[in-house]
Amino acid sequence: MKFIAFNVRSDEEKYFKAWEKQSDVQVECVAAPLTTEKLDGLAGYDAVLTLQTGTYPEKMFEKFKEVGVKVLSIRNVGVDNIDLKAATENGILVTNVPAYSPNAIAEFSVTQLLQLLRNTTLFRRRVAAHDFRWAPFVGKELRSLTVGVLGTGRIGRAAINIYRGFGAKVIAYDLYPNPELKKEGIYVDSYAELFAQADVITLHMPATAADHHLIGAEAIAQMKDGVYLINTARGALVDTEALIAGIKNGKIAGAALDTYENESPIFNHDLKDQPLKDTVFKELLELDNVLITPHVAFYTETAVENMVTIALKSAQEAVTKGTTATLVNQ
């Protein structure tokens, strides 16, 4: 059995090699991304492993079928940019890694909020300019705030536990409430109700067509003055221009964004010697009360190892058994 893995980073290689030694599968690692121009070289491979970033159109799955590839295994959660219908029609099984480390993302989201509450970005800039005064930028304590959690899956529940450890009041909204959390009475009945009550809104939900720009001008108008927004979920959930307007008029006290709706040309690229063409993103970077990170909330040793090993195991099971627990196109 032979697999080929694309988008392999140096921090992933040791986990690929360790798994290969323990299995009967040959795994070739490629640093370059998978593109439609590289499909002719896939003959002889049983499975292709890659990241969620990229485009996976119908012609890709037609080529997979032609050259004998049986499985596309994604080392991430999201599959919204994959033509699952075309994959199914061509007999290609698609797997993902539904949970590689909920704690990694939950911990990161709380870390970013704590920085916003204590104005650390602003203080770093002032200290770099040798201005060591602290007033009037007084901080806030998390235990005095109400945190509104949108999405109570694995990551959302991990975040709830952390916020409770700080003594914060937690409320939540989810179309599919968790039975145990429901017993505790933390759910509100609508987005609007959560917006009206929360001092902090943290997003831990998938991006769907129905929730595109969920956080837009209308939603922001329903929020408390001085609200904080944390997005470690999906960029498409936030209307960036509406967010910037809310920050500039003081409605939003601060935002931490680990994802951005037009991030693909920017995140995980070295652009230090190039001008940024995205004027909206440039405007975000200039705001003292906005923290931007390049989609790294997941990026811990534990998460990376899980992403690699679960994707490999899923591919192996899908090839040998025709199914696996992480199959997304049933």
XYZ file of C-alpha atoms in Angstrom:
330
model
C 0.000 0.000 0.000
C 1.328 3.450 -0.928
C 0.256 6.898 0.245
C 1.419 10.322 -0.828
C 1.132 13.341 1.482
C 1.184 16.938 0.242
C 1.754 20.207 2.144
C 4.018 18.350 4.562
C 5.802 20.756 6.905
C 9.062 20.001 8.685
C 7.252 19.750 12.028
C 5.054 16.971 10.616
C 7.755 14.814 9.040
C 8.793 12.933 12.187
C 5.197 11.834 12.801
C 4.831 10.592 9.220
C 8.083 8.642 9.491
C 7.183 7.168 12.892
C 3.799 5.965 11.615
C 5.346 4.542 8.444
C 7.751 2.425 10.511
C 4.880 0.961 12.534
C 2.696 0.132 9.538
C 2.938 -1.745 6.271
C 2.307 1.426 4.305
C 4.843 3.375 2.273
C 4.341 7.110 2.719
C 5.933 9.681 0.418
C 6.032 13.208 1.822
C 5.907 16.249 -0.449
C 6.305 19.825 0.744
C 4.417 21.318 -2.206
C 0.616 21.608 -2.231
C -1.649 19.325 -4.235
C -2.844 20.997 -7.427
C -4.742 19.875 -10.483
C -1.498 20.162 -12.479
C 0.136 17.365 -10.472
C -2.486 14.653 -10.825
C -0.715 12.563 -13.476
C 1.959 11.630 -10.949
C -0.500 9.979 -8.573
C -0.715 6.650 -10.376
C 0.220 3.816 -8.040
C -0.854 5.568 -4.851
C -3.835 4.273 -2.874
C -4.462 7.463 -0.886
C -3.654 11.153 -1.017
C -3.214 13.112 2.207
C -3.279 16.889 2.243
C -4.530 19.943 4.097
C -7.918 21.562 3.931
C -6.434 24.674 2.323
C -6.608 24.455 -1.437
C -9.210 23.593 -4.044
C -10.584 20.119 -4.702
C -12.833 20.324 -7.781
C -14.660 17.681 -9.772
C -11.826 17.104 -12.269
C -9.501 16.175 -9.430
C -11.715 13.299 -8.357
C -12.197 12.193 -11.942
C -8.416 11.944 -12.216
C -8.161 10.114 -8.887
C -10.520 7.477 -10.235
C -8.586 7.232 -13.487
C -5.196 6.655 -11.816
C -6.483 4.415 -9.011
C -6.432 6.699 -5.971
C -9.140 5.500 -3.596
C -9.007 7.951 -0.687
C -8.490 11.657 -0.063
C -7.558 12.135 3.594
C -7.624 15.693 4.946
C -5.462 16.510 7.966
C -7.956 19.148 9.151
C -11.605 19.382 10.135
C -13.108 21.488 7.355
C -14.234 19.990 4.049
C -16.325 22.913 2.784
C -13.952 23.520 -0.169
C -14.106 19.898 -1.341
C -16.582 18.792 -4.000
C -17.930 15.875 -1.959
C -20.604 15.116 -4.537
C -17.956 14.651 -7.229
C -15.850 12.551 -4.859
C -18.777 10.246 -4.156
C -19.765 9.971 -7.809
C -16.215 8.905 -8.662
C -15.996 6.406 -5.807
C -13.423 8.391 -3.820
C -13.686 8.202 -0.038
C -12.968 11.472 1.787
C -11.861 11.505 5.423
C -10.975 14.290 7.828
C -9.669 14.750 11.366
C -12.736 15.937 13.294
C -10.861 16.577 16.551
C -7.102 16.852 16.729
C -6.868 18.907 19.928
C -9.873 20.909 21.106
C -7.811 22.167 24.037
C -5.228 23.743 21.728
C -7.798 26.043 20.128
C -9.758 26.665 23.326
C -6.620 27.617 25.271
C -5.466 29.926 22.493
C -8.803 31.736 22.317
C -8.719 32.446 26.049
C -5.073 33.542 25.849
C -5.947 36.076 23.174
C -8.853 37.431 25.192
C -6.634 37.903 28.242
C -4.243 39.970 26.130
C -7.107 42.159 24.939
C -8.416 42.665 28.456
C -4.978 43.813 29.643
C -4.123 45.914 26.558
C -0.863 44.059 25.954
C -0.585 44.921 22.253
C -0.888 48.613 22.979
C 1.604 48.406 25.850
C 4.114 46.548 23.682
C 3.977 49.307 21.099
C 4.314 52.031 23.744
C 7.234 50.301 25.455
C 8.978 49.838 22.088
C 8.701 53.619 21.714
C 10.110 54.059 25.289
C 6.762 55.286 26.639
C 6.404 53.459 29.960
C 3.231 55.101 31.276
C 0.246 52.875 31.948
C -2.727 55.239 32.459
C -5.423 55.435 31.217
C -5.391 51.902 29.797
C -6.851 50.077 32.771
C -7.557 46.366 32.323
C -10.500 44.137 33.125
C -10.698 40.878 35.066
C -12.224 37.926 33.309
C -14.150 36.828 36.392
C -16.199 40.042 36.192
C -17.426 39.331 32.661
C -20.121 37.297 30.936
C -18.679 35.174 28.135
C -20.983 34.177 25.293
C -19.868 30.985 23.553
C -21.243 30.388 20.049
C -20.875 26.679 19.296
C -20.586 24.062 22.027
C -18.885 21.211 20.244
C -15.581 19.828 21.477
C -13.734 23.144 21.256
C -16.562 25.223 22.667
C -16.941 22.892 25.639
C -13.200 23.011 26.326
C -13.351 26.810 26.247
C -16.303 26.821 28.642
C -14.317 24.794 31.164
C -11.397 27.232 30.963
C -13.595 30.306 31.331
C -15.278 28.777 34.328
C -11.854 28.215 35.862
C -11.322 31.968 35.739
C -14.673 32.519 37.442
C -16.450 34.030 34.447
C -20.167 33.640 33.892
C -20.750 31.600 30.728
C -23.758 31.599 28.440
C -23.989 29.747 25.132
C -25.956 29.250 21.952
C -25.945 26.242 19.661
C -28.472 24.938 17.161
C -27.762 21.493 18.607
C -27.367 21.933 22.370
C -25.193 19.557 24.351
C -27.525 17.579 26.694
C -25.245 17.906 29.724
C -24.748 21.640 29.254
C -28.468 22.062 28.679
C -29.128 20.602 32.123
C -26.873 23.288 33.561
C -29.042 26.014 32.033
C -26.303 27.934 30.230
C -28.041 28.102 26.842
C -29.937 31.147 25.616
C -32.637 30.880 22.980
C -31.171 33.006 20.183
C -28.129 34.800 18.851
C -29.799 38.105 19.710
C -30.210 37.104 23.339
C -26.551 36.139 23.598
C -25.434 39.341 21.879
C -27.445 41.432 24.338
C -25.962 39.779 27.436
C -22.339 38.944 26.616
C -19.303 41.087 27.421
C -17.215 38.651 25.364
C -18.348 36.721 22.288
C -16.176 33.789 21.257
C -16.817 31.800 18.070
C -16.389 28.013 18.028
C -18.695 26.993 15.216
C -18.362 25.854 11.584
C -18.957 28.206 8.682
C -22.126 27.440 6.759
C -23.982 29.355 4.085
C -26.617 30.277 6.662
C -24.026 31.735 9.036
C -21.976 33.655 6.469
C -21.164 37.044 8.051
C -23.091 36.092 11.179
C -21.167 38.858 12.907
C -22.192 41.773 10.720
C -23.530 45.280 11.200
C -26.953 44.096 12.388
C -25.511 41.664 14.926
C -22.959 44.190 16.192
C -25.724 46.728 16.762
C -27.411 44.207 19.095
C -24.273 43.749 21.214
C -23.352 45.496 24.450
C -21.155 48.566 24.194
C -17.524 47.634 24.769
C -17.892 43.992 23.751
C -14.880 41.821 22.879
C -14.935 39.423 19.912
C -12.769 36.296 19.605
C -12.709 34.299 16.366
C -10.628 31.125 16.226
C -13.244 29.368 14.096
C -13.809 30.481 10.492
C -13.159 33.827 8.866
C -16.405 33.779 6.900
C -18.379 34.134 10.138
C -17.285 37.767 10.464
C -17.999 40.680 8.134
C -14.592 42.332 8.467
C -15.648 45.774 7.296
C -18.532 45.797 9.778
C -16.117 44.682 12.495
C -13.703 47.516 11.705
C -16.560 50.019 11.804
C -17.655 48.648 15.189
C -14.127 48.975 16.560
C -13.653 52.508 15.270
C -16.935 53.769 16.700
C -16.199 52.190 20.090
C -18.973 49.586 20.031
C -16.360 46.819 20.046
C -13.582 47.231 22.632
C -11.279 44.715 20.986
C -11.069 41.712 18.708
C -8.767 38.708 18.401
C -8.800 37.098 14.972
C -6.962 33.872 14.246
C -8.827 33.564 10.981
C -9.827 36.055 8.322
C -12.390 35.755 5.555
C -9.809 36.393 2.809
C -6.849 34.734 4.495
C -5.653 32.271 1.846
C -3.330 34.687 -0.034
C -1.926 35.983 3.277
C -1.701 33.447 6.061
C 1.209 30.999 6.062
C 3.044 33.090 3.445
C 6.179 35.187 3.927
C 5.140 38.615 2.642
C 7.633 40.779 4.533
C 9.201 42.135 1.347
C 5.912 42.622 -0.455
C 3.201 45.264 -0.121
C -0.106 44.021 1.258
C -2.724 44.285 -1.470
C -5.656 43.656 0.858
C -6.566 47.140 2.111
C -9.138 45.828 4.601
C -6.565 43.541 6.207
C -4.045 46.391 6.316
C -6.591 48.466 8.206
C -7.028 45.680 10.748
C -3.271 45.493 11.335
C -3.125 49.166 12.210
C -5.630 48.923 15.070
C -4.124 48.729 18.574
C -7.059 46.786 19.978
C -7.021 44.031 17.356
C -4.885 40.906 17.717
C -4.246 39.027 14.474
C -2.584 35.628 14.280
C -2.204 33.557 11.077
C -4.575 30.661 11.845
C -2.285 29.107 14.454
C -4.715 28.336 17.290
C -4.473 24.624 16.465
C -0.684 24.656 16.205
C 0.669 22.623 19.118
C 2.821 19.502 19.163
C -0.128 17.421 20.364
C -2.413 18.693 17.629
C 0.142 18.224 14.830
C 0.847 14.634 15.860
C -2.873 13.865 16.051
C -3.567 15.447 12.664
C -0.941 13.308 10.985
C -1.590 9.991 12.710
C -5.392 10.172 12.583
C -5.316 11.109 8.875
C -2.986 8.210 8.116
C -5.009 5.712 10.131
C -8.233 6.917 8.501
C -6.740 6.522 5.027
C -5.486 3.029 5.824
C -8.866 1.897 7.147
C -10.715 3.467 4.233
C -8.497 1.673 1.711
C -8.602 -1.730 3.426
C -12.158 -1.728 4.799
C -14.000 0.700 2.549
C -15.033 2.807 5.523
C -13.689 4.537 8.636
C -15.073 6.514 11.554
C -13.861 9.781 10.005
C -15.500 9.280 6.601
C -17.295 12.480 5.544
C -19.013 11.377 2.314
C -21.109 8.491 3.609
